[in-house]
Coordinates of C-alpha atoms in Angstrom, one line a residue:
Chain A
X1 CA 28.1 -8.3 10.7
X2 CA 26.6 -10.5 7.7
X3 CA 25.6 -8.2 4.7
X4 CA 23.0 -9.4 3.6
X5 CA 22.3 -6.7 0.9
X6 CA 24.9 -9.3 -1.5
X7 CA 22.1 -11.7 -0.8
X8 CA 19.7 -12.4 -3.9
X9 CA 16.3 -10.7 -3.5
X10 CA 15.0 -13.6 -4.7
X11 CA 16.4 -15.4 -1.6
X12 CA 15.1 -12.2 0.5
X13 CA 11.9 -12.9 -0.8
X14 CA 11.5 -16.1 -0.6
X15 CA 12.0 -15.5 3.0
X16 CA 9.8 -12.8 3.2
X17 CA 7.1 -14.5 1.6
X18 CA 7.4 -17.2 4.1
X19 CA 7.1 -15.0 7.2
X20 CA 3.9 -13.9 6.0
X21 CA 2.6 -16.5 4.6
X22 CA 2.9 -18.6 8.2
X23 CA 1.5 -15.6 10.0
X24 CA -1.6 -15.4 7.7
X25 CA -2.1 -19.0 7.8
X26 CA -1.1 -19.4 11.9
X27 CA -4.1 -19.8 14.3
X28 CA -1.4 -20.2 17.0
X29 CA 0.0 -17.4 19.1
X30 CA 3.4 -19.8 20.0
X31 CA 4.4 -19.9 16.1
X32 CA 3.5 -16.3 15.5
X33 CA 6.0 -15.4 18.4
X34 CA 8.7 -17.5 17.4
X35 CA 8.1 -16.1 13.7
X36 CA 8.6 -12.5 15.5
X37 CA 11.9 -13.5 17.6
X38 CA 13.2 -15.1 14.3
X39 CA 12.7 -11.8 12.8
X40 CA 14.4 -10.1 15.6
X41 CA 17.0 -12.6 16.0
X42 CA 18.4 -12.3 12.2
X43 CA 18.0 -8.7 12.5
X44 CA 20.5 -8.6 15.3
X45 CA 22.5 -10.9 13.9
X46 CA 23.0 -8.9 10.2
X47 CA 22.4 -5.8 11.7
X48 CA 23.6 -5.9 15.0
X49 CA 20.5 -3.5 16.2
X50 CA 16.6 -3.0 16.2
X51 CA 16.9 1.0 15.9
X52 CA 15.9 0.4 11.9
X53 CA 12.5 -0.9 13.3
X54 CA 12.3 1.8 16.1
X55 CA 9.2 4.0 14.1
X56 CA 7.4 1.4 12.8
X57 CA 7.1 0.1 16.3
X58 CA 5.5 2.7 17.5
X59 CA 2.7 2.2 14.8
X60 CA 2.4 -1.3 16.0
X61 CA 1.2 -0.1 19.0
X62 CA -0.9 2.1 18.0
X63 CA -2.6 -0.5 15.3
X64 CA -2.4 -3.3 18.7
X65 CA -3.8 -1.0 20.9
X66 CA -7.2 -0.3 18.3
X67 CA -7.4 -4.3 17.8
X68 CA -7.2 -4.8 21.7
X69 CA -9.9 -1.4 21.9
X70 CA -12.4 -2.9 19.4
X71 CA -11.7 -6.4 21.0
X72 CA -12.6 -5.3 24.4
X73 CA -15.8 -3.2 23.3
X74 CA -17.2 -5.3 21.0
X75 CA -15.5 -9.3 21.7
X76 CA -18.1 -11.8 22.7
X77 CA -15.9 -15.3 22.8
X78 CA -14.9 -17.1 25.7
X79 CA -15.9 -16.6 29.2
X80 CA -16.5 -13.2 31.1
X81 CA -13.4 -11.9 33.0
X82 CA -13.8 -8.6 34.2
X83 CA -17.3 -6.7 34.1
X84 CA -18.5 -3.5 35.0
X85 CA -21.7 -1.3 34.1
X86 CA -22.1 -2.2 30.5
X87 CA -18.8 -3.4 29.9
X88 CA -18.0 -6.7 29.8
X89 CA -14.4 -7.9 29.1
X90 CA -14.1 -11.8 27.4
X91 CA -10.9 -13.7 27.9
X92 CA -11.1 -14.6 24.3
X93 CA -11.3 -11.0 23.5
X94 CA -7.7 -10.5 25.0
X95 CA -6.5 -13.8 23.2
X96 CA -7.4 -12.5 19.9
X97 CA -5.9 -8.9 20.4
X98 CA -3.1 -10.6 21.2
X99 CA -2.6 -12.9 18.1
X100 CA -3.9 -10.1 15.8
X101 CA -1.0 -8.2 17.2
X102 CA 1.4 -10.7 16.6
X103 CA 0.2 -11.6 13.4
X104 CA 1.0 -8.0 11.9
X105 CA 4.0 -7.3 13.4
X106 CA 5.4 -10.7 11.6
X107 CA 3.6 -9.4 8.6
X108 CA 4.8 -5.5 9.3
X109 CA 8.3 -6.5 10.1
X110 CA 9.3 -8.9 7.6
X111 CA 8.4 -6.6 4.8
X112 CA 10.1 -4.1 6.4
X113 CA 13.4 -6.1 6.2
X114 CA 13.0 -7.2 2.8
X115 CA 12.8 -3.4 1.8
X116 CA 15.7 -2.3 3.9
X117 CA 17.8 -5.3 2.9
X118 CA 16.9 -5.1 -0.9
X119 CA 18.1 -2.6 -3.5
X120 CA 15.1 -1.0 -5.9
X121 CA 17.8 -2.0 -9.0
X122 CA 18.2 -5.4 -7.8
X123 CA 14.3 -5.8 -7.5
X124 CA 14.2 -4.3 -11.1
X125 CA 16.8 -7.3 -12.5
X126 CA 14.7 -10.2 -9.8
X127 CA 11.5 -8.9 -12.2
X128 CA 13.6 -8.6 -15.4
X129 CA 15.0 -12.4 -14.4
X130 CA 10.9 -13.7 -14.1
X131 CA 10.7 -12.1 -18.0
X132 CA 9.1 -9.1 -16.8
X133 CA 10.1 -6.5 -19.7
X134 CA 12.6 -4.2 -18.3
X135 CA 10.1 -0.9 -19.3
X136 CA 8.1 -2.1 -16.2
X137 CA 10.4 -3.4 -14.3
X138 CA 12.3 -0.3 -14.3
X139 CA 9.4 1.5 -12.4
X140 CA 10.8 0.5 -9.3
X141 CA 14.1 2.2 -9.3
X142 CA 12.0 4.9 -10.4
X143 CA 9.7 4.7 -7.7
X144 CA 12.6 4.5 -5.0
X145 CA 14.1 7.8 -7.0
X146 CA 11.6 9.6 -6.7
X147 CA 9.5 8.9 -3.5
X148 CA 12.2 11.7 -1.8
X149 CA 11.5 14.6 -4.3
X150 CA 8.1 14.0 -3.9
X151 CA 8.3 14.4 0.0
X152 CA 10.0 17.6 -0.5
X153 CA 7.9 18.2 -2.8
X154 CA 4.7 18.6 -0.4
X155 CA 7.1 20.1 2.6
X156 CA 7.9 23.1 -0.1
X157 CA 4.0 23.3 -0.5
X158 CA 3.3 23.3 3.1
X159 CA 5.9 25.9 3.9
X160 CA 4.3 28.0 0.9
X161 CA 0.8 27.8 2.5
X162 CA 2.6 28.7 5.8
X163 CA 4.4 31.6 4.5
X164 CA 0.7 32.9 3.4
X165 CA -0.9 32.8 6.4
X166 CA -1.8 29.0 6.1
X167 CA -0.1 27.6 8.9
X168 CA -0.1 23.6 8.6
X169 CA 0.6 22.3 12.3
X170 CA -2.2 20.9 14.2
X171 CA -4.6 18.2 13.1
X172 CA -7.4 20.3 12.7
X173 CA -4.9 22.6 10.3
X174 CA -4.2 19.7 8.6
X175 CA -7.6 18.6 7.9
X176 CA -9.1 22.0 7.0
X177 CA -5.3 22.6 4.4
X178 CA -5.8 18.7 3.1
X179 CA -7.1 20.0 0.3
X180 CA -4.9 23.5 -0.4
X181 CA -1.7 21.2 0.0
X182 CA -2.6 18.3 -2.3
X183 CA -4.0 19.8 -4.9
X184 CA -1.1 21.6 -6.0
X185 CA 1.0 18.5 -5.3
X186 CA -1.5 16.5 -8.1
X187 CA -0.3 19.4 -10.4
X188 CA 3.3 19.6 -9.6
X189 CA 3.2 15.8 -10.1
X190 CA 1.9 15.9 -13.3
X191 CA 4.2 18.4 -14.4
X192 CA 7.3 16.1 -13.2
X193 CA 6.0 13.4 -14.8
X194 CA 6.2 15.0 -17.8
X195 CA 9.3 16.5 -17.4
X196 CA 10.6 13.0 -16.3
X197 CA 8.9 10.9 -19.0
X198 CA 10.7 13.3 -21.3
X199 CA 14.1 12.8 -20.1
X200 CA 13.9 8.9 -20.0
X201 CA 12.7 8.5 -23.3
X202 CA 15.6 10.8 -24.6
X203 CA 17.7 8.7 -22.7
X204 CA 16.8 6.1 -25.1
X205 CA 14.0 4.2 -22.6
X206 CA 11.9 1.4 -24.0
X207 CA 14.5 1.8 -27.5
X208 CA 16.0 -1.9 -27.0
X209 CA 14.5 -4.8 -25.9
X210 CA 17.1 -5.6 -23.6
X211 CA 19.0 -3.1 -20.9
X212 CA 22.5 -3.5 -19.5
X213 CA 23.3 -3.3 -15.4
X214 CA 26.5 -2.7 -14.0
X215 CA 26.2 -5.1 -11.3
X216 CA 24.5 -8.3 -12.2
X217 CA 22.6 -10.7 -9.9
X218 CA 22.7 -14.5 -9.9
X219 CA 21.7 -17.3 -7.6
X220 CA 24.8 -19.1 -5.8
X221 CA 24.2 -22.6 -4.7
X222 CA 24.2 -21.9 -1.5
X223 CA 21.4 -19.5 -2.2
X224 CA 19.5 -21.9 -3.8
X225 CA 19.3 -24.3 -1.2
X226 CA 18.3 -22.4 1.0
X227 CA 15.3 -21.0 -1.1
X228 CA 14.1 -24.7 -1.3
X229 CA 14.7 -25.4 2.5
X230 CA 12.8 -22.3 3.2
X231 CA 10.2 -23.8 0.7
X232 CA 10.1 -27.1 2.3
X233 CA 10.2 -25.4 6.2
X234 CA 6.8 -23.7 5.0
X235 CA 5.5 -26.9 3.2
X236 CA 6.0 -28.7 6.7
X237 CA 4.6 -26.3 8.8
X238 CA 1.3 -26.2 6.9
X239 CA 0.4 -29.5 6.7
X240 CA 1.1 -29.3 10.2
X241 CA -1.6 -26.5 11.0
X242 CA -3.8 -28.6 8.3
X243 CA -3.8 -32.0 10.1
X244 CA -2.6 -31.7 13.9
Chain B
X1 CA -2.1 13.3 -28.7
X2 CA -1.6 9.6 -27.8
X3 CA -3.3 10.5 -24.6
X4 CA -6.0 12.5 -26.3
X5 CA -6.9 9.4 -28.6
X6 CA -7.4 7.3 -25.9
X7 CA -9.7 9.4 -23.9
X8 CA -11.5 9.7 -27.0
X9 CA -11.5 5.8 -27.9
X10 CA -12.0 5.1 -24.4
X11 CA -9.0 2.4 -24.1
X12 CA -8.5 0.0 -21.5
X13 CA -5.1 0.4 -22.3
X14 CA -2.0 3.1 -22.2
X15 CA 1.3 1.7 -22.4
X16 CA 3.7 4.6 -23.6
X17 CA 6.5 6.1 -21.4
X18 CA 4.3 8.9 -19.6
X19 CA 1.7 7.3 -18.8
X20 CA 3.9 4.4 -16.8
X21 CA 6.2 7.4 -15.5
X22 CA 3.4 9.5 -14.3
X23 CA 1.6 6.2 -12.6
X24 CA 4.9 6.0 -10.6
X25 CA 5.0 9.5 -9.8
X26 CA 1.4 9.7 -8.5
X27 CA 1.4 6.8 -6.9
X28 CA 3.9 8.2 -5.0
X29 CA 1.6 11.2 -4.5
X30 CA -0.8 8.7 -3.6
X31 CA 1.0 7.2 -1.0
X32 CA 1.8 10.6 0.7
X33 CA -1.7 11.3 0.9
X34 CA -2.6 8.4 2.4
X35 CA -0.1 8.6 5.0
X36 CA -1.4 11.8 5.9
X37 CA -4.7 11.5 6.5
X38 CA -4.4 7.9 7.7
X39 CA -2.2 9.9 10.9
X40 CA -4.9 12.2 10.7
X41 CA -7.4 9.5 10.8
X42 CA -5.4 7.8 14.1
X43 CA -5.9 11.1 16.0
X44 CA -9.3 11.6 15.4
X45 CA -12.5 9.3 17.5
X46 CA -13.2 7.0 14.7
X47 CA -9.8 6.2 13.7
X48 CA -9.4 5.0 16.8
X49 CA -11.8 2.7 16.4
X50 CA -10.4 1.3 13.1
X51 CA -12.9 3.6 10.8
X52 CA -10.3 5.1 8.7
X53 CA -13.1 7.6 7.1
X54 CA -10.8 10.2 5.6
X55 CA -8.6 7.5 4.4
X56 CA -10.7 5.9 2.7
X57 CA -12.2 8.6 0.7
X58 CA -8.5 9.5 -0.3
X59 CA -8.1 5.8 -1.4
X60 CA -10.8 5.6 -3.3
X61 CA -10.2 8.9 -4.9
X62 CA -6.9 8.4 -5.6
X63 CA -7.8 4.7 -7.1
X64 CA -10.4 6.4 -9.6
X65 CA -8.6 9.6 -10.6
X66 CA -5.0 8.0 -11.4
X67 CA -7.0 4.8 -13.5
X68 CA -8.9 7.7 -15.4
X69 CA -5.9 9.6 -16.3
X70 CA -3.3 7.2 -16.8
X71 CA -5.6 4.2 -17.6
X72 CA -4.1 0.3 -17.6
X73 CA -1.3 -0.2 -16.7
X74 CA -1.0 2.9 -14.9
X75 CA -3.5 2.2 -12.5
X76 CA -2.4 -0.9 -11.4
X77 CA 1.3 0.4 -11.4
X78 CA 0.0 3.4 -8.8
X79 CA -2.3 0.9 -6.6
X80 CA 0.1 -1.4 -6.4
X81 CA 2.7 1.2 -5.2
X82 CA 0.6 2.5 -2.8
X83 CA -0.6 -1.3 -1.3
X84 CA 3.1 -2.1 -1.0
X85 CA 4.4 1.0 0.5
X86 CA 1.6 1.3 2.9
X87 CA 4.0 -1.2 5.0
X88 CA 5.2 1.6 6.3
X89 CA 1.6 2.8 7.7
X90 CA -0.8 0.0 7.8
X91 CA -0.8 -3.2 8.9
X92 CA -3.0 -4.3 6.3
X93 CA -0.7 -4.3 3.5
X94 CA -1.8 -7.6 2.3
X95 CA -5.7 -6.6 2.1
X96 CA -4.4 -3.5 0.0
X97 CA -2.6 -5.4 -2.8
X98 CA -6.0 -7.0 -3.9
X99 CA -8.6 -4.3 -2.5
X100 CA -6.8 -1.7 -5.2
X101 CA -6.0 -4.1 -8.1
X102 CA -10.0 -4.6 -7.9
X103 CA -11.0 -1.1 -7.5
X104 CA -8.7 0.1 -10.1
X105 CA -9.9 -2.5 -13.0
X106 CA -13.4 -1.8 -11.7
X107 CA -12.7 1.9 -12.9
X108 CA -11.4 0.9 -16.2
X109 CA -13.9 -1.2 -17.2
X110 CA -16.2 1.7 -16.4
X111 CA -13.7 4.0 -18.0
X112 CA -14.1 1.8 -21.4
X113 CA -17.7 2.3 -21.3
X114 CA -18.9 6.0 -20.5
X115 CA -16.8 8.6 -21.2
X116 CA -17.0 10.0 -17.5
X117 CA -18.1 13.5 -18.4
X118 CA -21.3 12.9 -15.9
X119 CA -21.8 12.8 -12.0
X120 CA -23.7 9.0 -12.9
X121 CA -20.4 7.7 -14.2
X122 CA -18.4 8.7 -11.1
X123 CA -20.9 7.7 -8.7
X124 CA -21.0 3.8 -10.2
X125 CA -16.8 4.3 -10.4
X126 CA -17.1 4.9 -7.1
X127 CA -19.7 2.1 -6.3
X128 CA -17.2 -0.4 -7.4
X129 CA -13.7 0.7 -5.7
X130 CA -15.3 1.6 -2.4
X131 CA -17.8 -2.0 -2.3
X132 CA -15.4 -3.8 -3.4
X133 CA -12.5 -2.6 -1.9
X134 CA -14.0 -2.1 1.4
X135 CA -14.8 -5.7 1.1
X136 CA -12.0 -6.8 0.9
X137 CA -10.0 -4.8 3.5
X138 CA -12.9 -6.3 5.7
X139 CA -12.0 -9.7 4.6
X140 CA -8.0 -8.3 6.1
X141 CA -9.6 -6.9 9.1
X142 CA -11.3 -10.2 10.4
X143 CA -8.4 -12.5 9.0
X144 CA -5.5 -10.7 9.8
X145 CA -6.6 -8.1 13.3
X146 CA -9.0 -10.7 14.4
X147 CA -11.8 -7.8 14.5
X148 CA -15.2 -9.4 15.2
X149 CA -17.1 -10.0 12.2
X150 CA -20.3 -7.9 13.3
X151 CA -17.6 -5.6 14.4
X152 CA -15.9 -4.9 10.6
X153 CA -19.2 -5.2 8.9
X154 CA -20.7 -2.3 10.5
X155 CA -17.1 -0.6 10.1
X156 CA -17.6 -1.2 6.5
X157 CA -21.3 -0.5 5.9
X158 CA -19.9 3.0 7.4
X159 CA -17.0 3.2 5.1
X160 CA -18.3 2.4 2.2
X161 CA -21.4 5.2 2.8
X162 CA -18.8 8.0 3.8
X163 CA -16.4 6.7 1.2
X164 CA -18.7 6.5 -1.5
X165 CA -19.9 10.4 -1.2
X166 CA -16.7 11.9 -0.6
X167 CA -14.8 10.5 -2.9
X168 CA -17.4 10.9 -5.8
X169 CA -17.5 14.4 -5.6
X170 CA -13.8 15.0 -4.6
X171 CA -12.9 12.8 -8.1
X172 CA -15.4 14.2 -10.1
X173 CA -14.4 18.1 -9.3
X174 CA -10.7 17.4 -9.4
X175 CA -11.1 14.9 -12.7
X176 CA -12.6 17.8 -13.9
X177 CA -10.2 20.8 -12.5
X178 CA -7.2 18.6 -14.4
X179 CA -8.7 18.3 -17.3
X180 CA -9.7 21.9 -17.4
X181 CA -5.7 23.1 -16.6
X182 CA -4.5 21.0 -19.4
X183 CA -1.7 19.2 -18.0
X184 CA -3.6 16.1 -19.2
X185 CA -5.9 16.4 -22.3

C-alpha cells in the first residue's frame, strides 16, 4: 500500500484540480469514464479498497437517479425512443443523464480523495506556503477540530428534545423540530465560539507573525514533476476538446 | 465592544480572533443544517425533482445571518466552508463556491449601508443571495447535471420565490432573537 498521506497536498491538489477541471470541461462520456476508473484505479492501488467511498455512493445514485428523472420528464433532444400517453422518452435524454452522472461522480469523488488523503494541518502550511497569513490559514485545522463537537453537539439537542416529548425520527418530525433543534445549536455555537476564541488568543494566536509546525512540508523533485506532468496532461487534453 | 463598534459604524470589515473563530464554528453549524434539510429535501416530491426548497431557504439564511454577525471575512470563511464541505452532500460543490462568495458580499454591501433594524433591509439582503445565488447554482445545474435549460429555469424562478420569503423572515426573526439574547451585541 502507497501512503499517500506523505504526499504534498499541493501535489494532491494539483491532481484534484485536474479531475475536475477535465470533467467540467468534458463534453465526452469516454473521457469522463476513464477520469472515474483512474479514480478508482489509484484508490485501489493506495488504498487497496473502495469501502471509503461506499456512502457517498449511495448519494450518487440518488443525485443520478433525479438527473435521469428530470431528463426523462422534461428532455426534448434527439429522437423519440419509447412513448406512452404523454410521456415521451428521447435517446438524448438518456445520453445526457448519463454524462451528468459521470460528470459528478469524477467531480464528487476526486474531492472526496483529496480530503481523505490530506491532513487539515498540512492544508493549513500548503495556504501558509501561497503567503496566506497563518491567522487564516489556521481556520482549517480549526474547522476539521471542530466539525465533530459540533455533530454531537446537535445529537445532545435532539436527544434533549426527545427526552421532552419531542421525538426527532421521521421526516415529518424532522421538519416540524427543524426549528426547536437549530435554534439552540445557533446559540450553543455562539457560546463555543466564544469560549474558543478565548482560549486561542490566550494561547498566544495572531501574537507572531510567523507559527512553528512540528512536521514541515516541502515539495520533492519527484513531486514536482509530476505536478507539471499533471499540468501539461490537462494542457493537452483541452486543446484537444478545443480543436478536434 | 469591538463588535459593538462595528455594528454601529456599519463595517465591511471584522478581522479579530472571534469573529474568524465564530465564522468557522457556524459554518460548521451551517453545514449541518444543510445536510439536514437537504436529506429532508431528497425525501420529500420536490426534492426529487431537484427543487431543493427547504435547502435553499436554509442557505440563504444561513448566508445572511452569519455575514450580519460576523461581517467580512467571516462570511466568506463560513460560505466557503459550507461550499466545500457540501462534497459530502451535493454534487454541486463547484456551483456553491461562487453562488455563496456572491450572496455573502451581496449582504455586506447591504450591511454597510442600512443598519438592518427593518423588514426592507432583509428583504433586499435576501433579493441578492437568493437571485444571485440561485443563478448561479442554475448555471451548475445545466453545466454540470445536464438539466434542460427550461427545466432549471423554472426550478429556479421557484426557488428563488420560496427562498426569498422564507428565508427573509426566518433571518430577520432570528437576527433579531440573537441580538436580543446578547451573545452578540
Amino acid at each position: 500500500m502507497i501512503n499517500v498521506k506523505n504526499w504534498d497536498p499541493r501535489l494532491k491538489l494539483t491532481w484534484c484540480l485536474f479531475l475536475v477541471l477535465t470533467a467540467l470541461i468534458s463534453r465526452n462520456m469516454v473521457l469522463d469514464l476513464v477520469l472515474l476508473l483512474t479514480i478508482l484505479i489509484t484508490e485501489i492501488i493506495t488504498e487497496k479498497s473502495l469501502k471509503r467511498f461506499k456512502v457517498i455512493a449511495i448519494l450518487l445514485l440518488i443525485a443520478g437517479s433525479q438527473v435521469l428523472i428530470i431528463n426523462l420528464l422534461f428532455g426534448r433532444v434527439g429522437e423519440p425512443v419509447w412513448s406512452w400517453w404523454i410521456l415521451t422518452v428521447y435517446n438524448g435524454s438518456l445520453i445526457a443523464s448519463l454524462l451528468g452522472f459521470l460528470r459528478i461522480c469524477v467531480i464528487t469523488i476526486s474531492a472526496i480523495q483529496f480530503a481523505y488523503n490530506t491532513d487539515a494541518t498540512d492544508i493549513a502550511q500548503m495556504l501558509i506556503k501561497w503567503h496566506i497569513p497563518y491567522r487564516y490559514a489556521m481556520l482549517v485545522p480549526i474547522t476539521a477540530r471542530f466539525f465533530p463537537v459540533m455533530v454531537n453537539e446537535y445529537h445532545s439537542i435532539c436527544d434533549s428534545n426527545s427526552a421532552r416529548g419531542v421525538p426527532c425520527d421521521t421526516v415529518m418530525e424532522h421538519i416540524r423540530n427543524l426549528p426547536a433543534a437549530v435554534m439552540p445549536l445557533i446559540y450553543r455555537a455562539l457560546r463555543i465560539s466564544n469560549d474558543a476564541s478565548l482560549s486561542v488568543e490566550l494561547r498566544g494566536f495572531g501574537r507572531y507573525e510567523t507559527r512553528n509546525f512540528q512536521k514541515t512540508i516541502g515539495l520533492r523533485p519527484f513531486e514536482g514533476i509530476m505536478i507539471l506532468f499533471i499540468i501539461m496532461m490537462y494542457i493537452s487534453i483541452m486543446l484537444y476538446i478545443m480543436f478536434l | 465592544m469591538e463588535n459593538e463598534l462595528a455594528l454601529k459604524r456599519k463595517k465591511i470589515f471584522k478581522t479579530d480572533t472571534k469573529s474568524l473563530i465564530g465564522a468557522v464554528v457556524m459554518g460548521i453549524v451551517f453545514v449541518i443544517a444543510c445536510q439536514i434539510t437537504g436529506q429532508i429535501d431528497n425525501m420529500l416530491p420536490w426534492g426529487k425533482a431537484g427543487m431543493y426548497l427547504i435547502n435553499g431557504s436554509c442557505w440563504a439564511f444561513f448566508t445572511a445571518f452569519i455575514t450580519l454577525i460576523y461581517k467580512q471575512p467571516g462570511g466568506i470563511i463560513a460560505a466557503e466552508i459550507e461550499a466545500l464541505t457540501s462534497v459530502m452532500y451535493s454534487p454541486l460543490w463547484v456551483a456553491f463556491i461562487f453562488a455563496n462568495a456572491v450572496g455573502t458580499i451581496w449582504v455586506s454591501f447591504v450591511a454597510s449601508k442600512y443598519d438592518m433594524t427593518k423588514w426592507s433591509h432583509h428583504i433586499l439582503a435576501q433579493a441578492g443571495v437568493c437571485i444571485l445565488g440561485n443563478c448561479i447554482v442554475t448555471v451548475g445545474m445545466i453545466f454540470i447535471l445536464e438539466i434542460p435549460l427550461d427545466v432549471a429555469i423554472i426550478e429556479t424562478l421557484i426557488l428563488i420565490a420560496v427562498n426569498w420569503i422564507v428565508a427573509t423572515v426566518i433571518t430577520k426573526l432570528t437576527y433579531d432573537a440573537v441580538l436580543k439574547s446578547g451573545l452578540v451585541k
